[in-house]
Tab-separated table of C-alpha atoms in Angstrom:
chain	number	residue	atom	x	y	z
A	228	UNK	CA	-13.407	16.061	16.042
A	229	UNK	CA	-16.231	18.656	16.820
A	230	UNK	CA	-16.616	21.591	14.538
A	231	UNK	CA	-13.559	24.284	15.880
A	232	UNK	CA	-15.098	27.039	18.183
A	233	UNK	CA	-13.507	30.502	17.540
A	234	UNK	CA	-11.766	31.542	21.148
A	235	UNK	CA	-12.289	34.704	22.707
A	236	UNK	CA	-9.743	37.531	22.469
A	237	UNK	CA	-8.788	36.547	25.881
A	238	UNK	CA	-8.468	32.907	25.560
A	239	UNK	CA	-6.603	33.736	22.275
A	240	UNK	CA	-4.080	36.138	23.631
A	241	UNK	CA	-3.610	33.712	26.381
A	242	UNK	CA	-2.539	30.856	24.065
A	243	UNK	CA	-0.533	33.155	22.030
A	244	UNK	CA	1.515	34.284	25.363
A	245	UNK	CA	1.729	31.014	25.911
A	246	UNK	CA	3.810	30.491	22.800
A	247	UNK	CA	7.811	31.060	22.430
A	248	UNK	CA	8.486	32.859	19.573
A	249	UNK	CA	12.310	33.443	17.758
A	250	UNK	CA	14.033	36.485	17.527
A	251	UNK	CA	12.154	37.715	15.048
A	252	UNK	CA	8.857	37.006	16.486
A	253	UNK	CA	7.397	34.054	14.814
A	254	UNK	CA	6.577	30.236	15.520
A	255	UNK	CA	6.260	27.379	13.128
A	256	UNK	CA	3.164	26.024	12.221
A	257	UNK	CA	2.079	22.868	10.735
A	258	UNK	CA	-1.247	22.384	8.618
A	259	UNK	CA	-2.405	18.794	8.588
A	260	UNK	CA	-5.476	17.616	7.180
A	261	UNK	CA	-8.009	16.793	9.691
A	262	UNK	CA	-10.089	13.344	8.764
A	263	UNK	CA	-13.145	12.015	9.725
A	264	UNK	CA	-12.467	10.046	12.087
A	265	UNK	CA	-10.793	12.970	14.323
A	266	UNK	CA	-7.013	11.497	13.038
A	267	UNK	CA	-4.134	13.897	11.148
A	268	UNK	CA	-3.474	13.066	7.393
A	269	UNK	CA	-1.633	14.251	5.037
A	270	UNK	CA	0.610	16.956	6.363
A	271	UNK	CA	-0.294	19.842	3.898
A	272	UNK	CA	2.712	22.818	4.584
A	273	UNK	CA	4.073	24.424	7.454
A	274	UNK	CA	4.410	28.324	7.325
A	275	UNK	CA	5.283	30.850	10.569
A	276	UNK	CA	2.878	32.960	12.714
A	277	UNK	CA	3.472	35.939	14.389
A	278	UNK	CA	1.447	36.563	17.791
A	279	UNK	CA	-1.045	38.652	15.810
A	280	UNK	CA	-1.482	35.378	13.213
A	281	UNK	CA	-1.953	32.903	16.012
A	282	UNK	CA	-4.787	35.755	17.954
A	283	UNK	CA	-6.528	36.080	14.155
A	284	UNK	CA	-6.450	31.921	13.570
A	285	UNK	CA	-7.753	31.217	16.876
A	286	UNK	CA	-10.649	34.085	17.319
A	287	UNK	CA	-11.706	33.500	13.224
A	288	UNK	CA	-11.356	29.706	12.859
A	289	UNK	CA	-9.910	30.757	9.650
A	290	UNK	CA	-5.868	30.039	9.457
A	291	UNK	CA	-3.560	32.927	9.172
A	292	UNK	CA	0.051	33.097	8.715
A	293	UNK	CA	2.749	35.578	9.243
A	294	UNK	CA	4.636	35.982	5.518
A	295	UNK	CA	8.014	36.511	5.694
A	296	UNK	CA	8.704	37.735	2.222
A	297	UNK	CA	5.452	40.029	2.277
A	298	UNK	CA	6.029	40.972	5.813
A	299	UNK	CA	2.608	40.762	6.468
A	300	UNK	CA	-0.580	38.782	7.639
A	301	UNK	CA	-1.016	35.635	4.788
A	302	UNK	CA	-4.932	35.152	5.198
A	303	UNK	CA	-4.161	31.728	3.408
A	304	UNK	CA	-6.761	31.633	0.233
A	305	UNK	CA	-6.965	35.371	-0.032
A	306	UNK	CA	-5.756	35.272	-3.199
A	307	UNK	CA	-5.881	31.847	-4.203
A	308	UNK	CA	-9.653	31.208	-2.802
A	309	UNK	CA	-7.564	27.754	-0.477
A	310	UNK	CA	-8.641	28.499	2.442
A	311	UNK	CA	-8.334	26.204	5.489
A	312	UNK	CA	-10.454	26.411	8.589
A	313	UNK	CA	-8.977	25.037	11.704
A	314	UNK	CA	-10.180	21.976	13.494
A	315	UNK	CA	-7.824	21.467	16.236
A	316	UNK	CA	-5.006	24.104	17.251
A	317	UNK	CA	-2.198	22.094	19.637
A	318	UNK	CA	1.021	23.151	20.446
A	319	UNK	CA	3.879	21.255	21.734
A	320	UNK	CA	6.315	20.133	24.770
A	321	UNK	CA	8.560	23.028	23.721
A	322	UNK	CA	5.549	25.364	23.531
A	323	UNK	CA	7.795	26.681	20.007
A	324	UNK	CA	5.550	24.739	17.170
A	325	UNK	CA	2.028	24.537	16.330
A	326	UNK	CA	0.430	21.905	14.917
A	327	UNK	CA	-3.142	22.533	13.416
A	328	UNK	CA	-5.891	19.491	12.211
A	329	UNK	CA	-7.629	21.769	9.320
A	330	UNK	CA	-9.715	21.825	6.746
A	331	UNK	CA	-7.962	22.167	2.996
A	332	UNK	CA	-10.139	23.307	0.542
A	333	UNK	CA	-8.336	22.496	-3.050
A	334	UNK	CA	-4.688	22.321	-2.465
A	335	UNK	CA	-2.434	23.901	-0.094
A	336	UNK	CA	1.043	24.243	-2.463
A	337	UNK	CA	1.171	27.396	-4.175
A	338	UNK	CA	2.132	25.328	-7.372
A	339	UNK	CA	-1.342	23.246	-7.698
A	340	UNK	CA	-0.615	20.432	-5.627
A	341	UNK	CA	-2.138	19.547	-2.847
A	342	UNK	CA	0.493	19.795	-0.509
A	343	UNK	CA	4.026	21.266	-0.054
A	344	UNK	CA	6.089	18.252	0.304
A	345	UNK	CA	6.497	16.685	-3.507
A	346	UNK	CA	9.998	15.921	-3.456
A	347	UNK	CA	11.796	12.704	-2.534
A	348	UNK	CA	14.320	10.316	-3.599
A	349	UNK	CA	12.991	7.530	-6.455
A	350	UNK	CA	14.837	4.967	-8.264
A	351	UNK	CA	17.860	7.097	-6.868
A	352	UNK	CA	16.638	10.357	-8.729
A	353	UNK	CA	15.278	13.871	-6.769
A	354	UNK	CA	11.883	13.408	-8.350
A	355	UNK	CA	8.348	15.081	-7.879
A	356	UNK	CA	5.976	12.456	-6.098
A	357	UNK	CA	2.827	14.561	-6.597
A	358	UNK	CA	0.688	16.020	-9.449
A	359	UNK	CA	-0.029	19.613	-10.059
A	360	UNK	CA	-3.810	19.521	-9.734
A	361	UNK	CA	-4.734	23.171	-9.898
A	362	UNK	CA	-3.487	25.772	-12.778
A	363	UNK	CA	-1.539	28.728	-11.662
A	364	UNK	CA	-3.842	30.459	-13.990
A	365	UNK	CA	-7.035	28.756	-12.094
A	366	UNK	CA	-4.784	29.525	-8.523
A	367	UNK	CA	-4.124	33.057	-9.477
A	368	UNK	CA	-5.654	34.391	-12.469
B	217	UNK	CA	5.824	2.480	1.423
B	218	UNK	CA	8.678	0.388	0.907
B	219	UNK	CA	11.328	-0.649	3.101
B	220	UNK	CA	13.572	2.814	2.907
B	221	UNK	CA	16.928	2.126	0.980
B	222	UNK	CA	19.884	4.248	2.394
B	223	UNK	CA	21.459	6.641	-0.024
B	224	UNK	CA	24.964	6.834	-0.962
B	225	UNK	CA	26.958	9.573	0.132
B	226	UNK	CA	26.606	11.148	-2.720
B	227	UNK	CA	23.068	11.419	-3.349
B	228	UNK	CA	22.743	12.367	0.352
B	229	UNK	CA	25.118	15.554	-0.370
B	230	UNK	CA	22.712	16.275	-3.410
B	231	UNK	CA	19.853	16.311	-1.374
B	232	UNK	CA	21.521	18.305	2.107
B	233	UNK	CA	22.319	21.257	-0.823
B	234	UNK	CA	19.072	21.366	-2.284
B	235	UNK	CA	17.751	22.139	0.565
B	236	UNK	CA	17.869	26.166	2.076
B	237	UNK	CA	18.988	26.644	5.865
B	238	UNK	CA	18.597	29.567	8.373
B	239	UNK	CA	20.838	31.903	9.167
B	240	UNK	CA	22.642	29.448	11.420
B	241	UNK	CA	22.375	26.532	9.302
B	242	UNK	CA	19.409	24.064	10.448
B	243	UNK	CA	16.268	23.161	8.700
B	244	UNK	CA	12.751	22.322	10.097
B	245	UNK	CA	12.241	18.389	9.868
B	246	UNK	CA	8.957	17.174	10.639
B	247	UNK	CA	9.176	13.451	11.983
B	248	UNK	CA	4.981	11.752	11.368
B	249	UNK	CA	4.662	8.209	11.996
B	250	UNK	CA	4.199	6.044	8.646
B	251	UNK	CA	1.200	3.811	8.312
B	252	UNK	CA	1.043	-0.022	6.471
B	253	UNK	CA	-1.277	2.138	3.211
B	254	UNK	CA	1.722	4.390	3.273
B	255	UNK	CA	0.186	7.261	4.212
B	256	UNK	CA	1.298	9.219	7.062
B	257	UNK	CA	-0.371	8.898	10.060
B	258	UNK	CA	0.248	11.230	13.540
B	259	UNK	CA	2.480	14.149	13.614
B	260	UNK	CA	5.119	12.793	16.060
B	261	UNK	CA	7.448	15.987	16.481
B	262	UNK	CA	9.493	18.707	14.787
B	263	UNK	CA	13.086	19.640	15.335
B	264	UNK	CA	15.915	21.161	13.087
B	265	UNK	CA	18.779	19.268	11.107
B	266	UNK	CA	22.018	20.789	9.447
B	267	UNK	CA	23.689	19.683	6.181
B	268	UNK	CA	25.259	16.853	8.526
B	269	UNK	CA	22.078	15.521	10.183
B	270	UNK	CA	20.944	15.352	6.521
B	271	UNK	CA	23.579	13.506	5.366
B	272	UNK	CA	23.848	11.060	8.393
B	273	UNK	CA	19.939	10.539	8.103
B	274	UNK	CA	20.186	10.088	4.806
B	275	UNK	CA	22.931	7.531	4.579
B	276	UNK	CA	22.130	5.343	7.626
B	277	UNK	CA	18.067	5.533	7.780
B	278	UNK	CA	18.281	6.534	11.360
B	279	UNK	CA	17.113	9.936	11.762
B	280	UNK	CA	19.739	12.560	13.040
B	281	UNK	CA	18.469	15.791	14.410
B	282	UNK	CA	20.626	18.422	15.200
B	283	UNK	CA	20.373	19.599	18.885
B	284	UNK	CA	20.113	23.368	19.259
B	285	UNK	CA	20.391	23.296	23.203
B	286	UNK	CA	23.687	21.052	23.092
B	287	UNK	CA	24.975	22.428	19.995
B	288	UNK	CA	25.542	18.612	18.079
B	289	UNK	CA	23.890	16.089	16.186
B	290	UNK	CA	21.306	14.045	18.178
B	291	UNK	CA	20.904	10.847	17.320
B	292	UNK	CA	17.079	10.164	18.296
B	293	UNK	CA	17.062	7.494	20.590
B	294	UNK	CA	20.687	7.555	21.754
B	295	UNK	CA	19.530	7.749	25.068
B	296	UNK	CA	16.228	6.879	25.418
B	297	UNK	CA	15.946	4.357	22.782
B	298	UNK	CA	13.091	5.684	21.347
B	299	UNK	CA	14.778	5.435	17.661
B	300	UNK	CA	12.887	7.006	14.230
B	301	UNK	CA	13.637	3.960	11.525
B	302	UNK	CA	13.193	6.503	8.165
B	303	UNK	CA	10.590	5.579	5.904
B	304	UNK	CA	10.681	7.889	3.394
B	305	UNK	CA	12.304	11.584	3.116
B	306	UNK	CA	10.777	14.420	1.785
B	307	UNK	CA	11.286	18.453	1.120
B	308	UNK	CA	8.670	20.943	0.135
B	309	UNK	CA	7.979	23.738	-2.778
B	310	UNK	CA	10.604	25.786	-1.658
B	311	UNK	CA	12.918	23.350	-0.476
B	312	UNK	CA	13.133	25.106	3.329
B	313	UNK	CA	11.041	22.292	5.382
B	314	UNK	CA	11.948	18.754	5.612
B	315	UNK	CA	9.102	15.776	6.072
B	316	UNK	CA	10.031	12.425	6.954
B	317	UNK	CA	7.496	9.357	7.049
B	318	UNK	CA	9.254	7.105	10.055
B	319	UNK	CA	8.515	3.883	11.893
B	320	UNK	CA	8.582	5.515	15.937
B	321	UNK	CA	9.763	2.977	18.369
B	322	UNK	CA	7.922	3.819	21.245
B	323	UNK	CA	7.127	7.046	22.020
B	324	UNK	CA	8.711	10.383	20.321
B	325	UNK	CA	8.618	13.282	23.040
B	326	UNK	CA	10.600	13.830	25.652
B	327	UNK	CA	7.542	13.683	28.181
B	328	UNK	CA	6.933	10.292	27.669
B	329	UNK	CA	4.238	10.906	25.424
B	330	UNK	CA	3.631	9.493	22.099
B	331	UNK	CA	4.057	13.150	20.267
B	332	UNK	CA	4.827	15.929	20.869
B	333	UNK	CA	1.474	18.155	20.383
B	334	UNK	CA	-0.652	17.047	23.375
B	335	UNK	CA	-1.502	20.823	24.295
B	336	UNK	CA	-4.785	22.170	22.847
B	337	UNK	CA	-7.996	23.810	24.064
B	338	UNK	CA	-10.533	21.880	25.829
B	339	UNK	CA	-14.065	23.718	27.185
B	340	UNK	CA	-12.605	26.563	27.033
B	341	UNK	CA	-8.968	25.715	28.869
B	342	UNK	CA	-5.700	24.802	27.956
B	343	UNK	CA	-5.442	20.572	28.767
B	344	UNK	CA	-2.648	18.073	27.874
B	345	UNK	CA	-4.763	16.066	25.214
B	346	UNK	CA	-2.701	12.860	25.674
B	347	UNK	CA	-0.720	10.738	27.989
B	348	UNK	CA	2.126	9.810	29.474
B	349	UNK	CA	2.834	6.456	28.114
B	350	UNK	CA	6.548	5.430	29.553
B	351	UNK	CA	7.723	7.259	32.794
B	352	UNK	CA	10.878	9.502	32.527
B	353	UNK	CA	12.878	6.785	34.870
B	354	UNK	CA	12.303	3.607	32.278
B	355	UNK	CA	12.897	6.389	29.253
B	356	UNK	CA	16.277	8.236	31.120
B	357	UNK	CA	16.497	5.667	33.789
């Protein structure tokens, strides 16, 4: 894929309109990691947007979430210094989930590991499948 | 990956309440196509399961969606064909968003097309990214 190129506000408000939203205003969003070749990876996390999240992600190039619990913009790696910048924002048939191709620097899960989805079925146990490669204390100080 | 091994009833109840629903009882379940390495490969779709679709996807290694239109499980492919063999099942950090490595017979959305997330920005204008691969009359005939 070519590097993203931030939309204009219009283009941006257009593809958030676009977008169906719940009741309480948000859409699901996907992060996968882009790879070199222009292919998804590893899917990182999915969080929610608002329309204001999807305007910011598409105009900055920089993803934003809407956080439920916070009830507020998540500039993901505000805190944390993980950012991902957004290579490819699609949508789908049902125009109610987004799927991004981004960039992950470090790790996506808010525990260390690189992405959200560590637990599965092994040997007929609910074990963790990935490693925490980050500290909390590295994460978050 | 191995070949997935169905779970018995009872691990497949552990799992279904480990996991959080919404208000009205469904989950997020993101379906991406497994590949030979065992790494997961395109995004193919996203839908919602409830503590049944869980269970029944769990135990038979046929994924189970549960239809929010029709208000009952879907079994994808009942119609079309277009079946999701489960590779392997997975849940994230907090245990709200379900992702599921799966072998896609044929083509996963509704369109025809191989995903779902074929809309995206192209010079500057909303495009379909991808194409229709099996015509609505051989997929609904």
């Amino acid at each position: 894929m070519k590097p993203y190129v931030p939309a204009s506000p219009e283009l941006a408000t257009k593809i958030a309109d676009v977008l169906s939203y719940t009741a309480d205003g948000l859409v699901p969003a996907i992060a996968q990691q882009n790879l070199e070749d222009g292919n998804g990876g590893e899917v990182l996390m999915m969080a929610w947007m608002n329309k204001d999240a999807v305007v910011e992600t598409l105009t900055t190039g920089r993803v934003c979430y809407y956080s439920r619990s916070r009830s507020k913009l998540w500039r993901k790696g505000e805190t944390s210094g993980q950012v991902q910048t957004l290579v490819d924002f699609r949508w789908d048939c049902d125009q109610d989930t987004v799927l991004m191709l981004v960039d992950q620097k470090g790790v996506a899960c808010h525990t260390g590991r690189r992405n959200c989805f560590y637990n599965a079925v092994r040997d007929g146990e609910i074990k963790s499948i990935a490693k925490v490669e980050v500290s909390l204390d590295d994460l978050y100080g």
